[in-house]
Amino acid sequence: MLQQPNHPQTTAAVPKLIAETLEAQSTDIDTVSGATITSDGYKESLQAAIDAKGA
């Protein structure tokens, strides 16, 4: 992520999302409970980065 909002749910969710991404090696990761918007945004951003790298 280039920027992450300074919000309690985001601050708590991002490390979990990163860990799941590294384990899954894909965007096929679970949404963090209580941080659905953050999780969705993270997955969209991750997929866009993967797509851009493949182009």
CSV table of C-alpha atoms in Angstrom, one decimal, residues 1-52:
chain,number,residue,atom,x,y,z
A,1,MET,CA,0.0,0.0,0.0
A,2,LEU,CA,1.3,3.4,-0.9
A,3,GLN,CA,-0.8,5.1,1.9
A,4,GLN,CA,-2.9,3.8,4.6
A,5,PRO,CA,-5.4,5.8,6.7
A,6,ASN,CA,-4.6,6.3,10.3
A,7,HIS,CA,-7.7,4.6,11.6
A,8,PRO,CA,-7.9,1.9,14.3
A,9,GLN,CA,-9.5,-0.8,12.1
A,10,THR,CA,-7.1,-0.1,9.3
A,11,THR,CA,-4.1,-0.2,11.5
A,12,ALA,CA,-5.2,-3.5,13.0
A,13,ALA,CA,-6.2,-5.1,9.7
A,14,VAL,CA,-3.3,-4.3,7.4
A,15,PRO,CA,-0.7,-6.5,9.1
A,16,LYS,CA,-3.2,-9.4,8.9
A,17,LEU,CA,-3.9,-8.8,5.3
A,18,ILE,CA,-0.2,-8.6,4.5
A,19,ALA,CA,0.4,-11.9,6.3
A,20,GLU,CA,-2.4,-13.6,4.5
A,21,THR,CA,-1.2,-12.3,1.2
A,22,LEU,CA,2.3,-13.6,1.8
A,23,GLU,CA,0.9,-17.0,2.8
A,24,ALA,CA,-1.6,-17.3,-0.1
A,25,GLN,CA,0.8,-15.7,-2.6
A,26,SER,CA,-2.4,-14.3,-4.3
A,27,THR,CA,-5.3,-12.0,-3.8
A,28,ASP,CA,-7.4,-14.9,-2.6
A,29,ILE,CA,-7.5,-13.9,1.0
A,30,ASP,CA,-10.2,-13.4,3.7
A,31,THR,CA,-11.7,-10.1,4.6
A,32,VAL,CA,-10.7,-9.0,8.1
A,33,SER,CA,-13.8,-8.8,10.3
A,34,GLY,CA,-14.6,-5.2,11.2
A,35,ALA,CA,-12.5,-3.8,8.4
A,36,THR,CA,-14.4,-4.8,5.3
A,37,ILE,CA,-13.8,-1.5,3.4
A,38,THR,CA,-10.1,-1.7,4.2
A,39,SER,CA,-9.9,-5.3,3.2
A,40,ASP,CA,-11.7,-4.7,-0.1
A,41,GLY,CA,-9.5,-1.7,-0.9
A,42,TYR,CA,-6.4,-3.7,0.0
A,43,LYS,CA,-7.4,-6.5,-2.3
A,44,GLU,CA,-8.3,-4.2,-5.2
A,45,SER,CA,-4.9,-2.4,-4.8
A,46,LEU,CA,-3.0,-5.6,-4.6
A,47,GLN,CA,-4.7,-7.0,-7.8
A,48,ALA,CA,-4.0,-3.7,-9.6
A,49,ALA,CA,-0.3,-4.0,-8.7
A,50,ILE,CA,-0.2,-7.6,-9.9
A,51,ASP,CA,-1.9,-6.7,-13.1
A,52,ALA,CA,0.4,-3.8,-13.7
